[in-house]
Short mmCIF file of C-alpha atoms in Angstrom, two decimals:
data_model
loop_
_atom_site.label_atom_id
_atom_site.label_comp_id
_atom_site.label_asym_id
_atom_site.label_seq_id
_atom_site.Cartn_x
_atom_site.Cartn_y
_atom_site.Cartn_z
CA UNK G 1 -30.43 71.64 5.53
CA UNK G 2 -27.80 68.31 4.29
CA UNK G 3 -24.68 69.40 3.73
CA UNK G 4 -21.92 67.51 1.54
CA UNK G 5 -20.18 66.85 4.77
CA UNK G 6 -23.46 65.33 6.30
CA UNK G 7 -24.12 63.16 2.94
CA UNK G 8 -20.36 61.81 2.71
CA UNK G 9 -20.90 61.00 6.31
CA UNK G 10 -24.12 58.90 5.65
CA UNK G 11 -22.81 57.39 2.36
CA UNK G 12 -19.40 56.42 4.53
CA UNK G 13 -21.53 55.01 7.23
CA UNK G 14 -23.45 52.81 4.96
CA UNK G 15 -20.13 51.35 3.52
CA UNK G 16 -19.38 50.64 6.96
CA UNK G 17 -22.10 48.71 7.65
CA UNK G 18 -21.91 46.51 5.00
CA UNK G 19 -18.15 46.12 4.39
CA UNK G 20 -17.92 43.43 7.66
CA UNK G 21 -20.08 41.03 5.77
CA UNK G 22 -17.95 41.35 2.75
CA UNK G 23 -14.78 40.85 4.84
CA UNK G 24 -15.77 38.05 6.42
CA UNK G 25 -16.82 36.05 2.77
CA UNK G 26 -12.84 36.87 1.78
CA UNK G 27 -11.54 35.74 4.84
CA UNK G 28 -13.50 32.57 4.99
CA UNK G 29 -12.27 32.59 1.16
CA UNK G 30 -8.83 32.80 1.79
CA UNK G 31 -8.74 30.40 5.11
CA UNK G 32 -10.45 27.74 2.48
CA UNK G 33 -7.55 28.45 -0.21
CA UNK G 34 -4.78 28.32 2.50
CA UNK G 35 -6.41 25.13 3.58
CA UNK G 36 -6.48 23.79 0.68
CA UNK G 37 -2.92 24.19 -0.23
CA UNK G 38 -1.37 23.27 2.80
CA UNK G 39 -3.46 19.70 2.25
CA UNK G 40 -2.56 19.68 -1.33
CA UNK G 41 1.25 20.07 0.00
CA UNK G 42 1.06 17.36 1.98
CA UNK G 43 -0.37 15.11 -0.47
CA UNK G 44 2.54 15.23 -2.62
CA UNK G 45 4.63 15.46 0.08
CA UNK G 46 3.04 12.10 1.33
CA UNK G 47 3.45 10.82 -2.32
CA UNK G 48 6.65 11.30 -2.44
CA UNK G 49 7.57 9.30 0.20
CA UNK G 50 4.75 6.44 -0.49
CA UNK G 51 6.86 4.17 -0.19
CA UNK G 52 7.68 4.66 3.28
CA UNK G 53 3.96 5.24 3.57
CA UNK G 54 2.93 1.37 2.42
CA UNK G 55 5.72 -0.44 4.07
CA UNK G 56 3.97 1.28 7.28
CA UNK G 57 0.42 -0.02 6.79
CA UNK G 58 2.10 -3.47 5.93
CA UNK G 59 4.02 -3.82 9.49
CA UNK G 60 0.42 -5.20 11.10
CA UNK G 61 0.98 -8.46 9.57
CA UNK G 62 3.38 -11.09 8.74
CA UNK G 63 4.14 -13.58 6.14
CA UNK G 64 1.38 -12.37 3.58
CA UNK G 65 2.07 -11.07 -0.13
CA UNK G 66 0.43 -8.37 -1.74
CA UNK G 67 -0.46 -8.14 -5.03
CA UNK G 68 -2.10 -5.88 -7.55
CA UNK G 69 -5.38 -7.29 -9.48
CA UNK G 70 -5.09 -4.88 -12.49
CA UNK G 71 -1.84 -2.48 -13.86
CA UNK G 72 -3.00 0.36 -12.75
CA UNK G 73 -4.46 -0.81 -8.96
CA UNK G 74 -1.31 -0.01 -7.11
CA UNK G 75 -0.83 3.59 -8.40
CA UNK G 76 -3.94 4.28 -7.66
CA UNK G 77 -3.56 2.99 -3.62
CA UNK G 78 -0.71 5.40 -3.52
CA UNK G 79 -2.91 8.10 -5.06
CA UNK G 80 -5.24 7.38 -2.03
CA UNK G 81 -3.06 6.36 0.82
CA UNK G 82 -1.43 10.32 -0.06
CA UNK G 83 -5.20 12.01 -0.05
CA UNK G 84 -5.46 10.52 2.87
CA UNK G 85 -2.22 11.34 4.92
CA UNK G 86 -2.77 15.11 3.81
CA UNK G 87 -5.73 14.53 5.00
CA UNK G 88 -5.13 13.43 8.01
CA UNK G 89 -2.03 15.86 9.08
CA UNK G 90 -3.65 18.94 7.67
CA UNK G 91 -6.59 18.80 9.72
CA UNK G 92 -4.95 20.29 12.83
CA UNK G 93 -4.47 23.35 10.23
CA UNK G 94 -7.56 23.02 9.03
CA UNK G 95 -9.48 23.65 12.60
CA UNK G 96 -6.84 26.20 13.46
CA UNK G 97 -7.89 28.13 10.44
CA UNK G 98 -11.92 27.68 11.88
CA UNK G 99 -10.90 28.89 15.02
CA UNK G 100 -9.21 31.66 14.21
CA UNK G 101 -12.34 32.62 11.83
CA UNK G 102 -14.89 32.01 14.48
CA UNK G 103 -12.73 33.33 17.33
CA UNK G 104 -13.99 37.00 16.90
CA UNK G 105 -17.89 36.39 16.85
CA UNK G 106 -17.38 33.75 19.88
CA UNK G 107 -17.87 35.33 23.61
CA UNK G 108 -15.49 34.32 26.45
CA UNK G 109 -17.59 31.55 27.74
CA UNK G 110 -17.86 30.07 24.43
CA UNK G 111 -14.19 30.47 23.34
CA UNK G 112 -13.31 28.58 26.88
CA UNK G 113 -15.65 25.66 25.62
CA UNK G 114 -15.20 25.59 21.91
CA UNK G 115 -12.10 26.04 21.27
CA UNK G 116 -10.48 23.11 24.65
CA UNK G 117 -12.95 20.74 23.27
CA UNK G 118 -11.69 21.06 19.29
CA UNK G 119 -8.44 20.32 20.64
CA UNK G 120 -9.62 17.56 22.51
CA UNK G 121 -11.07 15.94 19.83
CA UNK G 122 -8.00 16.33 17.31
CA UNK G 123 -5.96 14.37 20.67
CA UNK G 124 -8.78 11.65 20.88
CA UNK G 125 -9.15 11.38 17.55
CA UNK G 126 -5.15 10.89 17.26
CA UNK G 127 -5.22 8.25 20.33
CA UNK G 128 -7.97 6.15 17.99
CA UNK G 129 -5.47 5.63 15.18
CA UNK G 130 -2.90 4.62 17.09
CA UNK G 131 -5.30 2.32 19.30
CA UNK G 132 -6.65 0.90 15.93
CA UNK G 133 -2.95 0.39 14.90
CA UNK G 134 -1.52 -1.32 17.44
CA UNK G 135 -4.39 -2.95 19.00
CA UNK G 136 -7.46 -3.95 16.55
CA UNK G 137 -5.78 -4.18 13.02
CA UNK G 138 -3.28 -6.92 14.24
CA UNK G 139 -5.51 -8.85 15.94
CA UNK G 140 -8.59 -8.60 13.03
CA UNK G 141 -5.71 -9.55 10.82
CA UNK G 142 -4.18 -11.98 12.36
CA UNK G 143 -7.48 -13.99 13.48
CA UNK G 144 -7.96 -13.88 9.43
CA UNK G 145 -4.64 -15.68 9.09
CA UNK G 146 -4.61 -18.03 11.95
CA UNK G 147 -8.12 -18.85 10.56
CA UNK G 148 -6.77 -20.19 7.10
CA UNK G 149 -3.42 -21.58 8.42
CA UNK G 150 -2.48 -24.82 6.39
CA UNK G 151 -5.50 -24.33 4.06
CA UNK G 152 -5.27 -20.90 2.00
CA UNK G 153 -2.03 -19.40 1.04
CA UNK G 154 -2.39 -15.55 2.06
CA UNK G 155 -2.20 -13.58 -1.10
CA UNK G 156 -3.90 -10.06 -0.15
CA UNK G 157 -4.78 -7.65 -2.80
CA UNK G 158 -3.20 -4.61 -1.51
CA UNK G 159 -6.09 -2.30 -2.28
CA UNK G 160 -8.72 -4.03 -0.79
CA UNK G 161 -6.17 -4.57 2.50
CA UNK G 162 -5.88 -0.67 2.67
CA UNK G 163 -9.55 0.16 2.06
CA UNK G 164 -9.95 -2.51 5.31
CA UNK G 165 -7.66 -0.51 7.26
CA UNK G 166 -8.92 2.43 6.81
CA UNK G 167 -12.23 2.06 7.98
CA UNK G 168 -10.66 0.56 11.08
CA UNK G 169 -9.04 3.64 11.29
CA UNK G 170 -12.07 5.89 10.52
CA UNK G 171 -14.51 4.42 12.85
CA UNK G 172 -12.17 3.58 15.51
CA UNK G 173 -11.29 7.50 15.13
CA UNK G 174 -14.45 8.05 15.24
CA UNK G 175 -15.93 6.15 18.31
CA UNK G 176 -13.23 7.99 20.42
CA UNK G 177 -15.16 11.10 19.62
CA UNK G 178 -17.74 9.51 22.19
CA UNK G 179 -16.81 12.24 24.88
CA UNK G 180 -16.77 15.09 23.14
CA UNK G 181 -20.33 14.44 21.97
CA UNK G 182 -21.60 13.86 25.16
CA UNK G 183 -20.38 16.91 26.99
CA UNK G 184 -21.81 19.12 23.66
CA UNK G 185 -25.17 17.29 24.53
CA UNK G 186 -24.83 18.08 27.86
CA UNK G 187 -23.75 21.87 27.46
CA UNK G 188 -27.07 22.24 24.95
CA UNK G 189 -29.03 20.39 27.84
CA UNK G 190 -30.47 17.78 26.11
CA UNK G 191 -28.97 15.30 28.19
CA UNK G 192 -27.68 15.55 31.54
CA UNK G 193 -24.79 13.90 33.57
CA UNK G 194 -27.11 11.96 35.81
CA UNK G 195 -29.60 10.77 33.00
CA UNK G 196 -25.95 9.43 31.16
CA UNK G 197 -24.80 8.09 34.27
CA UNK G 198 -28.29 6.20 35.08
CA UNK G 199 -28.08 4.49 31.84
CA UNK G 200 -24.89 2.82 32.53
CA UNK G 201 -26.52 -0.82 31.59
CA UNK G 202 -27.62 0.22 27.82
CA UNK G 203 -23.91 1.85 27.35
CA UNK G 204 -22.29 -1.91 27.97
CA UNK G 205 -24.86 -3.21 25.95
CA UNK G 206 -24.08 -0.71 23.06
CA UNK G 207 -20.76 -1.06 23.56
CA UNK G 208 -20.60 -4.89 23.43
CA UNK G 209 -22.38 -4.22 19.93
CA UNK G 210 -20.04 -1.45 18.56
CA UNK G 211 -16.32 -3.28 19.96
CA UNK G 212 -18.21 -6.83 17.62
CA UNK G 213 -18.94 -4.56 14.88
CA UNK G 214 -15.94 -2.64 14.72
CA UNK G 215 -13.41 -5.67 14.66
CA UNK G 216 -13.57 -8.08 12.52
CA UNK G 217 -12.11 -10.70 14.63
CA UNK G 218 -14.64 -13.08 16.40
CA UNK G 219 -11.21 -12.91 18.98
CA UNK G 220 -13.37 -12.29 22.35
CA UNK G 221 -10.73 -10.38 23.50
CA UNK G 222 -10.43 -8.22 21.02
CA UNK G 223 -13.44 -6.95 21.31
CA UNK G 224 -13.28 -6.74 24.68
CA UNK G 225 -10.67 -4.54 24.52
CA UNK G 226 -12.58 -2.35 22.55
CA UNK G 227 -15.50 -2.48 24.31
CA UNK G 228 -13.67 -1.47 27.42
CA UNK G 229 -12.05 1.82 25.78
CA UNK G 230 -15.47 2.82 24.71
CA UNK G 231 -16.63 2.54 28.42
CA UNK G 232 -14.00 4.08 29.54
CA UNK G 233 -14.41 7.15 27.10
CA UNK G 234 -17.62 7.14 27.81
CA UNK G 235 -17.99 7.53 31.58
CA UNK G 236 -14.69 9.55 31.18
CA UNK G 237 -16.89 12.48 29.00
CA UNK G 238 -19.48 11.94 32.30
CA UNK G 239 -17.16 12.65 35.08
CA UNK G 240 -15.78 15.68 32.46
CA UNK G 241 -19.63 16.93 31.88
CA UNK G 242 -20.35 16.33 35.92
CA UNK G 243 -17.03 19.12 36.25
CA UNK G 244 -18.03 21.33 33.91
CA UNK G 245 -21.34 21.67 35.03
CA UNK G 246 -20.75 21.81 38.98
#
């Protein structure tokens, strides 16, 4: 015979059961709205001070002019230089809030890999922007000017100067991410230490091609330079993958 008692329990259990699933769509929900606020603060925040913001992407280079081809070119480089910057300083937030919404469904052996190697790549992404600042943008930039010394006056639009720093900026970011991707291939066993380690000639090969193709500047050094962090990064994630794994 079902009692009430025995029906309220089932009905209660059921609620149970589905209520997690629920849960977890409105706290992904509100992660993604804090997220987005804290980004949309920063933007203004960033805009705000644009100023500041412009006269730091200008220090690279010397003796050129900017200028704006249309009325409207300028505000709209602000606009973008902003997105950007919130961008950029609200992603630390932005992975903290992913962490904390994966943490629970993560065991202990994941949470010791996950969550060192997000952090990692927020630090080596960091250490590419400032490599690309100080290293590749003034010497891509000033190659350009050196190159056109006594024949072109440099008149830069300033647009088309940030949109050339900021895929310096993107992809050197991005190439930094080298070890990070190797020691996820390595933990999903697709490739191990050794097989990285025994292909040590193709790497400088690849690498010679990524440092020409990432800086503009036919400046051998330059590239070398490049070339070299990449190798560095990448036997770096090796001897990291080698640890992990032993």
């Amino acid at each position: 015979m079902v009692t009430n008692s025995d029906f309220n329990f089932t009905t209660n259990e059921t609620v149970i059961l589905e209520l997690p699933f629920s849960e977890h769509i409105e706290e992904l929900r509100q992660r993604l709205f804090h997220i987005f606020w804290i980004i949309l603060f920063l933007t203004c925040a960033a805009f705000i001070e644009v100023k500041l913001l412009v006269k730091i992407l200008e220090l690279p280079v010397d003796n050129v002019k900017f200028f704006q081809l249309s009325p409207g070119e300028y505000f709209v480089s602000t606009v973008k230089i902003s997105f950007y910057t919130g961008l950029l300083f609200g992603s630390p937030f932005a992975i903290g809030q992913i962490i904390l919404f994966l943490l629970p469904g993560l065991t202990k052996k994941e949470t010791k890999v996950i969550l060192p190697l997000l952090v990692s790549s927020v630090c080596l992404f960091g250490l590419g922007l400032l490599f690309s600042y100080y290293a590749l943008i003034p010497a891509a930039l000033n190659f350009f000017l050196n190159y056109s010394d006594e024949v072109i006056e440099p008149l830069w639009s300033f647009d088309q100067y940030f949109e050339f720093v900021l895929v310096l900026f993107y992809s050197t970011g991005l190439a930094f991410q080298i070890p990070i991707i190797q020691i996820l291939l390595g933990l999903l066993n697709f490739v191990s230490a050794q097989q990285m380690l025994g292909a040590w000639r193709y790497v400088i090969l690849v690498s010679t091609i990524i440092g020409a193709i990432l800086t503009p500047s036919t400046d051998p050094l330059t590239q070398l330079l490049l070339s070299c962090a990449i190798l560095l990064l990448y036997f770096s994630g090796v001897g990291i993958l080698f640890l992990i794994k032993n």
